Coordinates of C-alpha atoms and ligand atoms in Angstrom, one line a residue:
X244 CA 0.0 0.0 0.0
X245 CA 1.3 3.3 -0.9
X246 CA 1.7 5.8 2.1
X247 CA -1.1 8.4 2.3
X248 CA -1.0 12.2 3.7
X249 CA -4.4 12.1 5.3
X250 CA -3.8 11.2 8.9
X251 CA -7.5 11.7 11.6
X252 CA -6.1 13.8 14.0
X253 CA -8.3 13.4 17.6
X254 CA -9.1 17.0 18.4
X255 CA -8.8 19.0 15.7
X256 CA -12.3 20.3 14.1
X257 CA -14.2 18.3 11.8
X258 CA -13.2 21.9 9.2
X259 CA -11.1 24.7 10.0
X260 CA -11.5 27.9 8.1
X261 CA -8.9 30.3 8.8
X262 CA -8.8 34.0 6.7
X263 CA -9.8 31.6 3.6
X264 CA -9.5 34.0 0.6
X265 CA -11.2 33.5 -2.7
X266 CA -11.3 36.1 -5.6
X267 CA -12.2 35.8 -9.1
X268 CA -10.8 38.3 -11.7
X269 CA -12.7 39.9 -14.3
X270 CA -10.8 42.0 -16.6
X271 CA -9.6 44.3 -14.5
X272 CA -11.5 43.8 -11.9
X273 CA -11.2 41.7 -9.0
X274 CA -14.1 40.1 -6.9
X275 CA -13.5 39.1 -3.6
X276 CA -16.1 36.7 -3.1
X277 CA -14.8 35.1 0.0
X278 CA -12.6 38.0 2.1
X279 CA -11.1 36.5 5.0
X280 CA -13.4 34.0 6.3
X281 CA -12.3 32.4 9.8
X282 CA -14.2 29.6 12.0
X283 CA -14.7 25.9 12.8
X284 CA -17.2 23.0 12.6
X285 CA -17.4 20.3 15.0
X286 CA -18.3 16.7 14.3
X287 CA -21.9 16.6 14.4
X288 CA -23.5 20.3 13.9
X289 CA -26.5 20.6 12.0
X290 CA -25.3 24.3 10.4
X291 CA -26.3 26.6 7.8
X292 CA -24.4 29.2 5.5
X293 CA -26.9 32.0 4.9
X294 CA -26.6 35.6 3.0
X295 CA -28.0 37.2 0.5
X296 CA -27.6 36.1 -3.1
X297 CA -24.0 37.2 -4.4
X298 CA -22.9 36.9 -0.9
X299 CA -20.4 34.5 -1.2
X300 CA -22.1 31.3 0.2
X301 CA -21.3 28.8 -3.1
X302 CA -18.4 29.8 -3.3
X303 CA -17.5 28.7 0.0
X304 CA -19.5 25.5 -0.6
X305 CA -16.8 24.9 -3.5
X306 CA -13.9 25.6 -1.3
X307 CA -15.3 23.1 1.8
X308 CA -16.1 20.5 -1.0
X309 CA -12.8 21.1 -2.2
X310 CA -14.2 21.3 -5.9
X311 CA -12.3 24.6 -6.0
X312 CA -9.1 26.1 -4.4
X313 CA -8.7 29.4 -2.1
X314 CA -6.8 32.0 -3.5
X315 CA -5.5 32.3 0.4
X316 CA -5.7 31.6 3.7
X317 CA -6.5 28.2 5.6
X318 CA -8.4 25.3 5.3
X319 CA -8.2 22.0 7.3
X320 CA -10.6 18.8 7.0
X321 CA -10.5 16.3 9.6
X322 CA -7.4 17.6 10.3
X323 CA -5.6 18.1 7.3
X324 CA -4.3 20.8 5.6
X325 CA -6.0 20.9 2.2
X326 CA -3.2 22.7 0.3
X327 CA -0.7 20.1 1.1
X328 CA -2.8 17.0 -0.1
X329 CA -2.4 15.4 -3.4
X330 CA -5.2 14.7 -6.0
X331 CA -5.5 10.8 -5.1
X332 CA -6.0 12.1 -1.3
X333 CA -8.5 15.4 -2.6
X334 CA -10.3 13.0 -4.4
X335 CA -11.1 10.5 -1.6
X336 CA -11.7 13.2 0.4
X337 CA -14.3 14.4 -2.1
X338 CA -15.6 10.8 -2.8
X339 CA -15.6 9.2 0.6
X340 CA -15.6 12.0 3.3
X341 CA -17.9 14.4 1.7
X342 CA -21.3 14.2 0.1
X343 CA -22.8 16.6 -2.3
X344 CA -26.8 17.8 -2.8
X345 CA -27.8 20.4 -5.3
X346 CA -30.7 22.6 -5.4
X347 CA -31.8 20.9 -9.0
X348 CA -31.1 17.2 -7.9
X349 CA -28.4 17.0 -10.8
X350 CA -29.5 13.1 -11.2
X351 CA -29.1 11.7 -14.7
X352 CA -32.4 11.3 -16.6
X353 CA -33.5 8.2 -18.5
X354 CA -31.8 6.3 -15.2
X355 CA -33.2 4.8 -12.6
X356 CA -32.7 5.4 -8.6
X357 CA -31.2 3.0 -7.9
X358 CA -28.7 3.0 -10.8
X359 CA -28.4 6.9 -10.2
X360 CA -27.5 6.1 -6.3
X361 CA -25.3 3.5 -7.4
X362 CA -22.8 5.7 -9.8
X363 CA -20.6 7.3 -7.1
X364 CA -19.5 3.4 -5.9
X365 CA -18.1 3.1 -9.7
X366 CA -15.9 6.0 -8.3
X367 CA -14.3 3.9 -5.8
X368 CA -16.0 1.6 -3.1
X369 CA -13.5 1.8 -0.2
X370 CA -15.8 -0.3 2.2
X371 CA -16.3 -2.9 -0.6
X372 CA -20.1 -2.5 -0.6
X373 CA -22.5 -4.6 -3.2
X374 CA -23.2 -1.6 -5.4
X375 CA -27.0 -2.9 -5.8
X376 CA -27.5 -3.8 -1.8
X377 CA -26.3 -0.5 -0.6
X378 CA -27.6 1.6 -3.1
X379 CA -31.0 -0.1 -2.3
X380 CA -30.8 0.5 1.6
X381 CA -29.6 3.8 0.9
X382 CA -33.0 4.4 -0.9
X383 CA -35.0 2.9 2.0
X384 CA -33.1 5.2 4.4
X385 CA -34.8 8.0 2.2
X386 CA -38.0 6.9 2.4
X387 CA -38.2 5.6 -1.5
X388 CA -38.0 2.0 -1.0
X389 CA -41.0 1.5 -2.8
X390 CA -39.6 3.9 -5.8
X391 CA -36.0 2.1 -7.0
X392 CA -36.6 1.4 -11.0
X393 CA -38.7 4.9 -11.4
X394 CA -36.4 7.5 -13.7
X395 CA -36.6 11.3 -12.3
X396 CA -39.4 12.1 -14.8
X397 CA -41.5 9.6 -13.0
X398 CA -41.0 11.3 -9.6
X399 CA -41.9 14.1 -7.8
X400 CA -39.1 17.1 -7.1
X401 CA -39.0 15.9 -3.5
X402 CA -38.7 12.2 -4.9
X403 CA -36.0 13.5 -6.8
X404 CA -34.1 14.9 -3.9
X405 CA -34.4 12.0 -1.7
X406 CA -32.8 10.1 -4.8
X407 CA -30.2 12.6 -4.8
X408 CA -29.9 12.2 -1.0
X409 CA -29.4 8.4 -1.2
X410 CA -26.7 9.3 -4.4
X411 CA -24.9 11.7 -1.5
X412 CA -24.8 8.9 1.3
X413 CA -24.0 5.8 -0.7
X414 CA -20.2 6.2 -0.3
X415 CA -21.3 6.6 3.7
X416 CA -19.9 10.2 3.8
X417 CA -18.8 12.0 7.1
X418 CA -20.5 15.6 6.0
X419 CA -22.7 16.4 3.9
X420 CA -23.1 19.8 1.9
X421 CA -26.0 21.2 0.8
X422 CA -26.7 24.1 -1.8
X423 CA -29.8 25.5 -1.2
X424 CA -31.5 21.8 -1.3
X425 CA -35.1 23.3 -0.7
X426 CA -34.9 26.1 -3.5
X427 CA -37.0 24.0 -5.8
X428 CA -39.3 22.8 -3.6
X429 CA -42.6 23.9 -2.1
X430 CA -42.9 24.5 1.3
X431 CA -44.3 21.2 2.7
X432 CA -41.5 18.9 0.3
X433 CA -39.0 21.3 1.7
X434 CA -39.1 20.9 5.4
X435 CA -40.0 17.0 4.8
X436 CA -36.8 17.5 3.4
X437 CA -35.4 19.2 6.2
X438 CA -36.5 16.7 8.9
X439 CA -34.4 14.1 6.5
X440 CA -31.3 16.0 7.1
X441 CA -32.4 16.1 10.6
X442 CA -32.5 12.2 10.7
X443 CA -29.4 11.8 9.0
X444 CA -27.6 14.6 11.2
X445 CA -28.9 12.7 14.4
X446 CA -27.4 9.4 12.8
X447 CA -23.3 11.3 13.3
X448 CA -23.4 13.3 9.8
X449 CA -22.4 16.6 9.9
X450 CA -24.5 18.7 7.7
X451 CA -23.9 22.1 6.0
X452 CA -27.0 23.6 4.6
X453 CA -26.6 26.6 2.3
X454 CA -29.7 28.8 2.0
X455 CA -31.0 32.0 1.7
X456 CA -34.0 31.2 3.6
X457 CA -34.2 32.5 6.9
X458 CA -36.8 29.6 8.1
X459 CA -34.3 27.3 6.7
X460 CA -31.6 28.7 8.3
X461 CA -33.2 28.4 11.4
X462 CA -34.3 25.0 11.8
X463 CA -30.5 24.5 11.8
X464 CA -28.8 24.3 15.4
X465 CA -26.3 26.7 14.3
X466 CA -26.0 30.1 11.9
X467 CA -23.3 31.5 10.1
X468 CA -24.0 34.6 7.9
X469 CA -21.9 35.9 5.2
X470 CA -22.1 39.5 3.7
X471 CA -20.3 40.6 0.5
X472 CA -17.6 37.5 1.0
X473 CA -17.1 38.2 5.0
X474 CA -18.7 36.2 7.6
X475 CA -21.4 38.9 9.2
X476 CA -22.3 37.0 12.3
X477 CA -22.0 33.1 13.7
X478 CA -24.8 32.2 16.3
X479 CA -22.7 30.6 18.5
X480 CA -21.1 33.5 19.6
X481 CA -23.7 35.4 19.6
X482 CA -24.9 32.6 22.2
X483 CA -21.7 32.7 24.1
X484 CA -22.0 37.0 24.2
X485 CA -25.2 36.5 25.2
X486 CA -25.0 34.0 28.3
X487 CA -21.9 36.3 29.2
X488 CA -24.2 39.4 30.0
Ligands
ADP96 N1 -16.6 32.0 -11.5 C1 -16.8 33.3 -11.1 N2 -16.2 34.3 -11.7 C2 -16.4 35.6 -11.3 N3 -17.1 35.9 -10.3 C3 -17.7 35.0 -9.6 C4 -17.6 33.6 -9.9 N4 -18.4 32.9 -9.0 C5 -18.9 33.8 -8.2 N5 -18.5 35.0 -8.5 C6 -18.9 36.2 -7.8 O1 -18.6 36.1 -6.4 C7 -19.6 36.6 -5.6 C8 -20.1 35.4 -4.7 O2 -20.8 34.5 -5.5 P1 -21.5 33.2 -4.9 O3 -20.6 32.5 -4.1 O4 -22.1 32.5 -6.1 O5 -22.7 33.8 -4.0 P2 -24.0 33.1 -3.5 O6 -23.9 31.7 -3.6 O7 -24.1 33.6 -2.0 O8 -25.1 33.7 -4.3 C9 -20.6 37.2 -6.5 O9 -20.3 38.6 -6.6 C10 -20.4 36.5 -7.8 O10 -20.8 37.3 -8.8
MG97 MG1 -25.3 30.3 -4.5

């Protein structure tokens, strides 16, 4: 076996942000849609990234999914410092630690469930799971056991997401990142949604729910709110100022 970088450290935080940087250039002008962003997440939390559109909050999704790289500043997953680990270890990271869901479900049409679940074990299937067994009780754990040969044009947008869902657990990730996974849906399918990640947060999977929807934000345990690329306010402090008055 070849020697690997990523190493769990006990102690450190599930994600450390520290003045994480990201700008974009256009022309001559330069965007800084992330500007110094600093803080942890703990094993566990249930936590949403709000703002205002523009604000800087998929961008930072992208840097904690490690689909794209900081122009600056710090970021650590389950220890480890993202800048010094190579592509074999980003992408186990991003296959086997991390699980993505999108606001539009991003499932391939013309495919069934269970076959769109399945794809990310082609990817690599570290535990050595039968592809059609766990994809299958992945699909129950959503609530769709009764719905595995049915392609996303036969399902409803909620159906759709629970597929997606299933798709982001198969690999039996450690967080879970969500961009703005109620945005499509109406208000009933969206906290039915919600209690979901709920379940699945209450089962050990940390989950990061980006939204700019205040109720949304606030079924979360936990707040953070970004302004123009800077992180405005995090409701654990304000928790902490709070009980020290
Ligand atoms: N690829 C890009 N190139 C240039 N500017 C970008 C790019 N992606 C995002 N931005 C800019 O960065 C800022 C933050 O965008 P984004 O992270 O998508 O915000 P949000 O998800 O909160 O709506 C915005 O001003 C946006 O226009
Ligand atoms: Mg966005």
């Amino acid at each position: 076996m070849s020697p690997s970088a990523i190493q769990v450290s006990t102690g450190a935080p599930l994600i450390a942000c520290n003045g994480l940087r990201k700008e974009y250039r256009m022309g001559s002008e330069v965007v800084h849609a992330l500007d110094g962003v600093s803080f942890n997440i703990g094993e566990g939390e249930l936590i949403s990234i709000m703002g205002a559109s523009g604000s800087g909050k998929s961008t930072l999704m992208n840097m904690l999914g490690v689909l794209d790289t900081p122009t600056s500043g710090g970021l650590h997953i389950e220890g480890n410092d993202i800048a010094k680990m190579n592509r074999d270890d980003l992408a186990r990271l991003r296959n086997h630690t991390l699980g993505f869901v999108f606001q539009n479900f991003n499932l391939l049409p013309r495919t069934s469930a269970v076959e769109n679940v399945k794809l990310p074990l082609m990817y690599g299937n570290l535990h050595g799971f039968n592809a059609d067994e766990r994809a299958k009780e992945c699909l129950e754990l959503v609530g769709l056991g009764d719905r595995m040969d049915h392609h996303p044009n036969q399902l409803s947008g909620g159906q759709q997401q629970r597929v997606a869902i299933a798709r982001a657990l198969v690999n039996g990730p450690r967080i879970i990142l969500a961009d703005e996974p109620t945005g499509a849906l109406d208000y009933k399918t969206g906290k039915e949604i919600l209690q979901l990640f709920r379940k699945l947060n209450e089962s050990g999977i940390t989950m990061i729910i980006v939204t700019h929807d205040q109720e949304v934000g606030e079924f979360c345990d936990r707040q953070l709110v970004f302004r123009d690329g800077k992180l405005l306010s995090d409701s654990n402090n304000l928790q902490s100022m709070g009980a020290a008055e």
